[in-house]
Coordinates of C-alpha atoms in Angstrom, one line a residue:
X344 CA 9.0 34.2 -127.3
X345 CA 11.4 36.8 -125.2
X346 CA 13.4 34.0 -123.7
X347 CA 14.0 33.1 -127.4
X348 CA 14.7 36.4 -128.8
X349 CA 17.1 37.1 -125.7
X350 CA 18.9 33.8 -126.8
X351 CA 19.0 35.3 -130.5
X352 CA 20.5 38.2 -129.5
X353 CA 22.7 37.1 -127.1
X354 CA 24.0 34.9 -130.0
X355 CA 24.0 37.3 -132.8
X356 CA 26.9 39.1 -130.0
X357 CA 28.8 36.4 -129.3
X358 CA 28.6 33.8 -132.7
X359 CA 31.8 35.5 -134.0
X360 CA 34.3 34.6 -131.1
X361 CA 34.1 31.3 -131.6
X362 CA 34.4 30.9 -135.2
X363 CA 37.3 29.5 -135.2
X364 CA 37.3 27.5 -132.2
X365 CA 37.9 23.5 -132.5
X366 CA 33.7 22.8 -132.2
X367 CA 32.9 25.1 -135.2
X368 CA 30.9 22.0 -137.1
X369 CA 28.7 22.0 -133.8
X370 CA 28.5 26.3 -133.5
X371 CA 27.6 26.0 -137.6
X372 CA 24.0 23.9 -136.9
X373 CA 23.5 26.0 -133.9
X374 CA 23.7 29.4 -135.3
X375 CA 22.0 27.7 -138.7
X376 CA 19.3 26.3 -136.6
X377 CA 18.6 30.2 -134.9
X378 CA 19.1 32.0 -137.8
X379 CA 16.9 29.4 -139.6
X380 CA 13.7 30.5 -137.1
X381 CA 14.6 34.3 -137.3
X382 CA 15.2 35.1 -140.8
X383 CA 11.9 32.9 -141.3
X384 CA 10.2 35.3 -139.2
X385 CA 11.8 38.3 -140.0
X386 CA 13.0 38.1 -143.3
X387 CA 13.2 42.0 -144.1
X388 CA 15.6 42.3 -140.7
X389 CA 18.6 42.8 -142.5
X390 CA 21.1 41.7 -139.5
X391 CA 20.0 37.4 -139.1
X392 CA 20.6 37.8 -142.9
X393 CA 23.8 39.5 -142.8
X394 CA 25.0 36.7 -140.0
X395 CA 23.4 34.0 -142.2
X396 CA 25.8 35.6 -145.1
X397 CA 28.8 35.2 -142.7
X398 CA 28.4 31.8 -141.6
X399 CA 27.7 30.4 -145.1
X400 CA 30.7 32.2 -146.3
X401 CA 32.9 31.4 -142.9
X402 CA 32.1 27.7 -143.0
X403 CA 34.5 24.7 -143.3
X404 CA 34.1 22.6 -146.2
X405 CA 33.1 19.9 -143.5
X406 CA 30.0 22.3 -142.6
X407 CA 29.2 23.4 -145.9
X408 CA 26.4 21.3 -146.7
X409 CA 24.7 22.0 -143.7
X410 CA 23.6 25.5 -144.9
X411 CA 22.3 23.6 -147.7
X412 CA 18.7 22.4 -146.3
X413 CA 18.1 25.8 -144.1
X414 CA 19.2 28.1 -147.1
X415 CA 16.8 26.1 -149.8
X416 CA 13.9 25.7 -146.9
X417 CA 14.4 30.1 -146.1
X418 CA 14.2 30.1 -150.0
X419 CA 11.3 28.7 -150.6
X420 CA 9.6 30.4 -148.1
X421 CA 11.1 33.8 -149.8
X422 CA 11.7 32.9 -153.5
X423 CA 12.1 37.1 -154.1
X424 CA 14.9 37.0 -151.8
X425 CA 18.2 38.0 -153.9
X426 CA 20.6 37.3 -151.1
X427 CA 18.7 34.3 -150.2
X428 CA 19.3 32.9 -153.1
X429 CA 23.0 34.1 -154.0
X430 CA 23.6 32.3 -150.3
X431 CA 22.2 29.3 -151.9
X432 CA 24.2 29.0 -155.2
X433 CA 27.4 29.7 -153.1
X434 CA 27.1 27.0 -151.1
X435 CA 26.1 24.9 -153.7
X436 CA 29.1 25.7 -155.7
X437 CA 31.1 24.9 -152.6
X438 CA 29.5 21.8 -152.2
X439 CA 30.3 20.6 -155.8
X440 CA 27.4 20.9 -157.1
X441 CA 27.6 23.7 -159.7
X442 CA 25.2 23.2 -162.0
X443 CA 22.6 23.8 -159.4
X444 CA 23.9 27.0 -158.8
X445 CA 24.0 28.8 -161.9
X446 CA 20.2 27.2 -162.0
X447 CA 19.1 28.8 -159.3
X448 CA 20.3 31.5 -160.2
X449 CA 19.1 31.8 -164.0
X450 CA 15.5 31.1 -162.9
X451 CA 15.4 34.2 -160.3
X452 CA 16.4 36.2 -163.3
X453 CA 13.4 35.0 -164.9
X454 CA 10.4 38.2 -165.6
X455 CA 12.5 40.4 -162.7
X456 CA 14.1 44.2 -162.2
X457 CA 17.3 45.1 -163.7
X458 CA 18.2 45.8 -160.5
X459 CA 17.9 41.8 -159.2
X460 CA 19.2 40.2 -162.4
X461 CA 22.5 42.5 -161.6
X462 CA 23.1 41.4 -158.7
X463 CA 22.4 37.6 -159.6
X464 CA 24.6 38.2 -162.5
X465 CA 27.5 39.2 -160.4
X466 CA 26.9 36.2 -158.4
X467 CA 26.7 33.9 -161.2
X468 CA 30.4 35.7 -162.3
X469 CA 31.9 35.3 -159.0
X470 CA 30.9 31.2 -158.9
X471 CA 32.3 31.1 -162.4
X472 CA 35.3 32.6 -161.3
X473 CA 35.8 30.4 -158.6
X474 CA 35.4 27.6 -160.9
X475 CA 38.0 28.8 -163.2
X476 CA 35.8 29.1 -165.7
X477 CA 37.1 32.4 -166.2
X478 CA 35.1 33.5 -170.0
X479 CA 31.6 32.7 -168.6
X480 CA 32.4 34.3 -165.9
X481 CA 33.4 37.7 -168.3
X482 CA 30.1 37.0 -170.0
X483 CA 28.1 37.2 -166.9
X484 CA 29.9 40.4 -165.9
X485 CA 29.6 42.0 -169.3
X486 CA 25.6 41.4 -169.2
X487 CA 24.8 42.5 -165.6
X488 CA 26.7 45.7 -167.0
X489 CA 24.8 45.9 -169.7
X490 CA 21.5 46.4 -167.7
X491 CA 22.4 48.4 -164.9
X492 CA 22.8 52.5 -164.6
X493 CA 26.5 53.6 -165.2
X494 CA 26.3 55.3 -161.4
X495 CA 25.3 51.7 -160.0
X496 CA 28.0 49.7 -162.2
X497 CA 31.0 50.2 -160.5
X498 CA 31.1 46.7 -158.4
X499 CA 30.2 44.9 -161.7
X500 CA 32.7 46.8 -163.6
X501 CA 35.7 46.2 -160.9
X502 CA 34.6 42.0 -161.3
X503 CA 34.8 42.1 -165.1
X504 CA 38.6 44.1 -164.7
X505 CA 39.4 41.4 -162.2
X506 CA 38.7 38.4 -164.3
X507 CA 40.1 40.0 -167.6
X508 CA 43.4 40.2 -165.8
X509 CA 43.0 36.9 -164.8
X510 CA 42.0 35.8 -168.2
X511 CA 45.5 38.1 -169.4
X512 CA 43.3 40.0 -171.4
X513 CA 44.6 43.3 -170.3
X514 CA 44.0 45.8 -173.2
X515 CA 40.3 44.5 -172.6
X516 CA 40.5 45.2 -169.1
X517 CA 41.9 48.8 -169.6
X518 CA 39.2 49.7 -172.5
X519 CA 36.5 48.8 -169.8
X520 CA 37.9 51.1 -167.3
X521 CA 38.3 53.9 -170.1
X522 CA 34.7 53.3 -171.4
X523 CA 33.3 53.6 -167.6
X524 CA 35.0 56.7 -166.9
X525 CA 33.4 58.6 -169.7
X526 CA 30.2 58.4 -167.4
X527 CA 31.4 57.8 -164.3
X528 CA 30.3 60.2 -161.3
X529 CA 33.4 62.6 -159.5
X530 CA 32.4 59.5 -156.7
X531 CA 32.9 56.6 -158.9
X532 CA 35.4 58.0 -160.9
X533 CA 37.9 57.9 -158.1
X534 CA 38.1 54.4 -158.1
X535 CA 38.3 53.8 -161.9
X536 CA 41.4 56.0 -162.1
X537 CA 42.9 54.3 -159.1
X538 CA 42.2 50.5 -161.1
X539 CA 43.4 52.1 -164.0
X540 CA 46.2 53.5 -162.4
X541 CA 47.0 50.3 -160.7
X542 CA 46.9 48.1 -164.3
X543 CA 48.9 50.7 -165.9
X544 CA 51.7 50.1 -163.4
X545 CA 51.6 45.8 -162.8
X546 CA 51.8 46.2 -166.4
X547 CA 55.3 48.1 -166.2
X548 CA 53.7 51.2 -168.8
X549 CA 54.9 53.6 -166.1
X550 CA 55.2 56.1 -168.9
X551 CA 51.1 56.2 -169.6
X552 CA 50.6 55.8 -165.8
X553 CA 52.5 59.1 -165.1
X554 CA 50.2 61.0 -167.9
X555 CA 47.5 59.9 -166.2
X556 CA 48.5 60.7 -162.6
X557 CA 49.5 64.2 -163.7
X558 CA 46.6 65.0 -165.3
X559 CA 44.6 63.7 -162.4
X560 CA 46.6 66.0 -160.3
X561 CA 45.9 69.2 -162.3
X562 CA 42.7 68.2 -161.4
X563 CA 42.4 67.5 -158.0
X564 CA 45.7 69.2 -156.6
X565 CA 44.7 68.7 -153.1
X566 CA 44.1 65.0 -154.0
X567 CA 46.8 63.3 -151.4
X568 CA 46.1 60.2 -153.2
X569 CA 47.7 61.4 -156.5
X570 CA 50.2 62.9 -155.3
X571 CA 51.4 59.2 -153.4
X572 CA 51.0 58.0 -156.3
X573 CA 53.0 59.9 -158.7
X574 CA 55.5 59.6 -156.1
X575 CA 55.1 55.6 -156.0
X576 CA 56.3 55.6 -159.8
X577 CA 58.9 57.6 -160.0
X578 CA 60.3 54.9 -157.2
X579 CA 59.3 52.4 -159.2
X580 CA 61.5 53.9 -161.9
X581 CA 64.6 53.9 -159.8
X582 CA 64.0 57.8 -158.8
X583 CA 63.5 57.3 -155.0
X584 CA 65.3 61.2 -154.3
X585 CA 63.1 62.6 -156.7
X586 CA 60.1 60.4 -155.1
X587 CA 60.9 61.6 -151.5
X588 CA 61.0 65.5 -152.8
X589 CA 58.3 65.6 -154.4
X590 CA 56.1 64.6 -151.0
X591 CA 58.4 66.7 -149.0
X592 CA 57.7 69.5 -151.5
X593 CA 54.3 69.8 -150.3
X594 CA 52.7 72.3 -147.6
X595 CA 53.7 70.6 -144.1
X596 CA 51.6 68.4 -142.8
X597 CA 49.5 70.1 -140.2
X598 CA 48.0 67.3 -137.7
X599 CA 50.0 64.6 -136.0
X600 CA 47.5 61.7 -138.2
X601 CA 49.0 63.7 -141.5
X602 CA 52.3 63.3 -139.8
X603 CA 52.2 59.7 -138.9
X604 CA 50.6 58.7 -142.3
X605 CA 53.3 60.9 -144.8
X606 CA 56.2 59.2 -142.5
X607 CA 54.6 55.8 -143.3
X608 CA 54.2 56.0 -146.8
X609 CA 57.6 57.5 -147.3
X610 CA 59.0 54.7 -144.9
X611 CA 57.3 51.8 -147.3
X612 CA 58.4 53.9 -150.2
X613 CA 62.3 53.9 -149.3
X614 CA 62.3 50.4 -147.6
X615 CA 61.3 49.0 -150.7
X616 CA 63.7 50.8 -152.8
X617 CA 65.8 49.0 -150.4
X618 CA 66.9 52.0 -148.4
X619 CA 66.5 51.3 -145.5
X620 CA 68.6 52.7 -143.0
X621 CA 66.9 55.8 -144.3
X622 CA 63.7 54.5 -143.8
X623 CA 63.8 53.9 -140.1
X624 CA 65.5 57.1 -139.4
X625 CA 62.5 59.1 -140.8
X626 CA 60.5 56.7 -138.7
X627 CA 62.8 57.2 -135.3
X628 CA 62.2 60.8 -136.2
X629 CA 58.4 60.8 -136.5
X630 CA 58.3 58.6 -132.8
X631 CA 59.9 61.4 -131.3
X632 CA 57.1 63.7 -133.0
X633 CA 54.1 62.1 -132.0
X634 CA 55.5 60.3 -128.4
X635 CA 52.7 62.3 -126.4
X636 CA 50.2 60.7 -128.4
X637 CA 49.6 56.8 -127.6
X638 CA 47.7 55.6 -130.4
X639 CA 49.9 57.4 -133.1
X640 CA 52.9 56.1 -131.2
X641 CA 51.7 52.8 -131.9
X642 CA 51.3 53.2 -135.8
X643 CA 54.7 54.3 -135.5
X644 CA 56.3 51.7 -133.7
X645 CA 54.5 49.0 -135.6
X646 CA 55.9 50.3 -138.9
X647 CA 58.8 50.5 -137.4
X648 CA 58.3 46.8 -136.2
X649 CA 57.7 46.0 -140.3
X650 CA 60.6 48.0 -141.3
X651 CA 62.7 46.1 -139.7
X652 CA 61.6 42.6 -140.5
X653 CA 61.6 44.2 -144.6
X654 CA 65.1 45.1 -143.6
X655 CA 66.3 41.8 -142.5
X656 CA 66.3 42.6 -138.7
X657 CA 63.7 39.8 -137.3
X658 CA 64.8 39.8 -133.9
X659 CA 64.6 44.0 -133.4
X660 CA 61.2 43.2 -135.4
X661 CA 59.8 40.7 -133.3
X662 CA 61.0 42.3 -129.4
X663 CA 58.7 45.4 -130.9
X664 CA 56.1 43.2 -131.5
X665 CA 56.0 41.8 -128.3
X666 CA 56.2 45.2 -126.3
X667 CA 53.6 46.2 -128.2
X668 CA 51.4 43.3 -127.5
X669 CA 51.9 44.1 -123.8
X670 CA 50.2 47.4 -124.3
X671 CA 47.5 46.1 -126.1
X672 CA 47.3 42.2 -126.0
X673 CA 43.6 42.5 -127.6
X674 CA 44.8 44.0 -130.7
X675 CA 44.4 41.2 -133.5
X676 CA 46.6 43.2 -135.4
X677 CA 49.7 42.8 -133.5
X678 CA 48.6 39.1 -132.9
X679 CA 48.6 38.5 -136.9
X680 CA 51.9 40.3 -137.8
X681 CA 53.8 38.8 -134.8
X682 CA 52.4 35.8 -136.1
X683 CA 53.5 36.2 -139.6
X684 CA 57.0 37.2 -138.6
X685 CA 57.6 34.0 -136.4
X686 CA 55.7 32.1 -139.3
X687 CA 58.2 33.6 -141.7
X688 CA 61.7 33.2 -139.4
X689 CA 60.6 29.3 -138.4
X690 CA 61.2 30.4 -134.9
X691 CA 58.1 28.8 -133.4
X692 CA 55.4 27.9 -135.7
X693 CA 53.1 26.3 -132.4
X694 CA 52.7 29.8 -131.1
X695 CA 52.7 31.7 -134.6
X696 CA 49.6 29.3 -135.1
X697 CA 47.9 30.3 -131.7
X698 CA 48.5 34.1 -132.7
X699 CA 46.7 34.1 -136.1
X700 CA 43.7 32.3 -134.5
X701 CA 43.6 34.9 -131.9
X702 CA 43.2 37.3 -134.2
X703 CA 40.7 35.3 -136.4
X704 CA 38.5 35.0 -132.9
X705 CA 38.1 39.1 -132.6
X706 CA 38.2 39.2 -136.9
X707 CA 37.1 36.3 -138.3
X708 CA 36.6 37.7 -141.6
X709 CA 39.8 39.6 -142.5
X710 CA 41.0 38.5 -145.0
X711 CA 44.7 39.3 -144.4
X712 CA 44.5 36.7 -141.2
X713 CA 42.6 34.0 -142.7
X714 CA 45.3 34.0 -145.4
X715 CA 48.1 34.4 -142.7
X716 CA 46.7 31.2 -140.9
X717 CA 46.8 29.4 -144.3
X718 CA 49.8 30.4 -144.7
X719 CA 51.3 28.7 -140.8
X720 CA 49.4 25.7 -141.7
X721 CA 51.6 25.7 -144.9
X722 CA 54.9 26.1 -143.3
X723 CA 53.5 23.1 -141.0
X724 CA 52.6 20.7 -144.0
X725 CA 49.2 20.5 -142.5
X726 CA 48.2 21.5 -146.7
X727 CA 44.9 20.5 -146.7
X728 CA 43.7 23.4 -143.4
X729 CA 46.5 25.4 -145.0
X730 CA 44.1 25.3 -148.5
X731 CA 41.2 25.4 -146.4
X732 CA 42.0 29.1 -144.8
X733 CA 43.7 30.5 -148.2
X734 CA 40.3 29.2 -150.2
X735 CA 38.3 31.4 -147.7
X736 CA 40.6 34.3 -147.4
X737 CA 40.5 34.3 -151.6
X738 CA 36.7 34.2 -151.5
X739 CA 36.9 37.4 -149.4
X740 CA 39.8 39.1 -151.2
X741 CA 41.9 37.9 -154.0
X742 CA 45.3 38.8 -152.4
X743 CA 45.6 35.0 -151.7
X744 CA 46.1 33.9 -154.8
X745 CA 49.6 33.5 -154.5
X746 CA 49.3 31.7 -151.4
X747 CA 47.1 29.1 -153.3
X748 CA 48.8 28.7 -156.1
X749 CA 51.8 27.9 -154.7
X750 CA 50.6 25.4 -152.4
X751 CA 48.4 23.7 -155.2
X752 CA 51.7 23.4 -156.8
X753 CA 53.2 21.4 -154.2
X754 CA 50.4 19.1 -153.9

């Protein structure tokens, strides 16, 4: 029994390093296969489960089915189990066989809390979703908020504003928000102004979005957040001067983190209003600042490492990359963007490939590099990994949409 829980937990540390190493098909019925005897034992030890979670969700369409069997065998054994069984409809879904799913998941709603038919709701919305069967999946949404406590809603609420936008129903999607923050808590309520906030401006009302952020800065003056963002649209609207005075307006920044974080949102804010010579003077500025702090030196330099590339100098881009990897050659962060830059510039797509799996070793579920290494494997036309690594990073975050679409389109 000790031998075996030393193996478990000397697995449970290392699983994740090799996630994306060329055997995952044989890691996948390993880690199954030990998970499989844990969570049987233990099925209230929330950490087996939470690696269970990963691997289902981290696993090639190759390995899917093999979560199948040990998910609907741990099931069985724990038919109250909500995650259990949301495990088990995602990998049916991703195994074609979505019908079973949203089964599975209608009879565990069956003579339960409103607390478990939530969270099965949501699941059933999120396989609808990724079905593109996007007015079930606003249905589901709209009844798991229908049962739960305003306080508890706000995960439900951001999934039904997610697939009314992608449904184009966008008045919808704004009236939700507005309903929501009639009872939403000072904690909640944070993020429903930021959504709202965000819609307001994809949608180009800037106008309505600048009520809003001024009102929510009477409120909270000391609110950084609001302040950025008032800033943000008056950019948007061509008023860069006035965007850069009203942040410098405020009290000085006091810590070297305040420093390094006002310089880098100012530094995205003119780069994108195409300013740029600007922006990397006010970054060359806040290097000298901060150059007896190392870790805020690096923030620094790798903004000014992406202000470059935004500015159309790769090769000043990519040598600060590198020195930076030199310092730090663990930092999957660094490995990603020098890997997107090369990615980007055609320079060497073989080592831009060996950079984003680097950083998918130490991370394997950011989003940000799964989509990145979808995105090489595009630029190779290797399109059906490329799909493979977008589909995962767009079940983890939607930001890889794009990505997706536009290689669906060229297939």
């Amino acid at each position: 029994f000790f031998s075996s829980r030393r193996r478990h937990t000397r697995y449970w540390r290392d699983w994740s390093s090799d996630v994306c190493s060329s055997d995952l098909a044989g890691k996948t019925a390993e880690s199954l296969e030990i998970l499989r005897e844990v969570v049987g034992d233990e099925p209230q030890n929330q950490r087996p489960v939470e690696l269970l979670a990963q691997i289902t969700r981290l696993a090639r369409p190759g390995d899917a089915a093999l979560t199948v069997p040990t998910l609907e065998q741990l099931l069985f054994s724990n038919p109250d189990n909500v995650e259990l069984r949301s495990m088990l409809a995602g990998a049916y879904q991703r195994t074609a066989r979505t019908p079973e799913a949203i089964g599975i998941l209608d009879r565990g709603m069956q003579e339960k809390s409103s607390e478990t038919k939530y969270k099965l709701l949501i699941t059933k919305g999120e396989i609808l979703v990724a079905e593109r069967r996007i007015d079930e999946a606003i249905a589901s949404y709209r009844a798991a908020l229908a049962i739960v406590n305003p306080t508890d809603a706000l995960v439900g609420l951001n999934k039904l504003v997610g697939a009314l936008n992608l449904a184009g129903k966008f008045e919808e999607a704004l009236s939700a928000l507005a309903t929501f923050r009639k009872s939403a808590t000072d904690e909640s309520a944070s993020s429903v102004n930021a959504a709202t906030l965000d819609l307001l401006t994809s949608l180009g009302r800037l106008s309505e979005a600048e009520i809003l952020v001024k009102e929510l800065r009477t409120k909270e003056p000391k609110n950084k957040d609001w302040l950025r963002r008032q800033a943000t649209l008056l950019a948007i609207a061509g008023k860069t001067d006035d965007a850069v005075r009203l942040i410098g307006g405020e009290r000085p920044s006091s810590s070297l983190s305040d420093i390094v974080s006002d310089a880098m949102f100012l530094s995205n804010l003119l780069s994108n209003a195409g300013l740029h010579r600007e922006s990397l003077a006010l970054l060359e500025k806040t290097k000298q600042d901060v150059s007896k702090d190392a870790d805020m030196l690096h923030f620094v330099n790798l903004t000014i490492a992406g202000a470059e590339f935004k500015a159309g100098d790769s090769e000043s881009a990519i040598r600060h990359l590198r020195e930076e990897i030199k310092k730090r050659p663990e930092s999957p962060q660094l490995q990603n963007n020098l890997g997107y830059f090369l990615a980007e510039t055609g320079r060497d797509l073989g080592e831009a490939e060996a950079l984003a799996l680097s950083a998918l070793r130490i991370d394997p579920e950011n989003p940000s590099y799964l989509d990145n290494l979808g995105w090489i494997y595009f630029k190779q036309a290797r399109y059906g990994l490329a799909l493979e690594y977008l589909k995962r990073s767009e079940a983890i975050s939607p930001r890889s949409e794009e990505h997706t679409s536009e290689l669906q389109s060229r297939q």
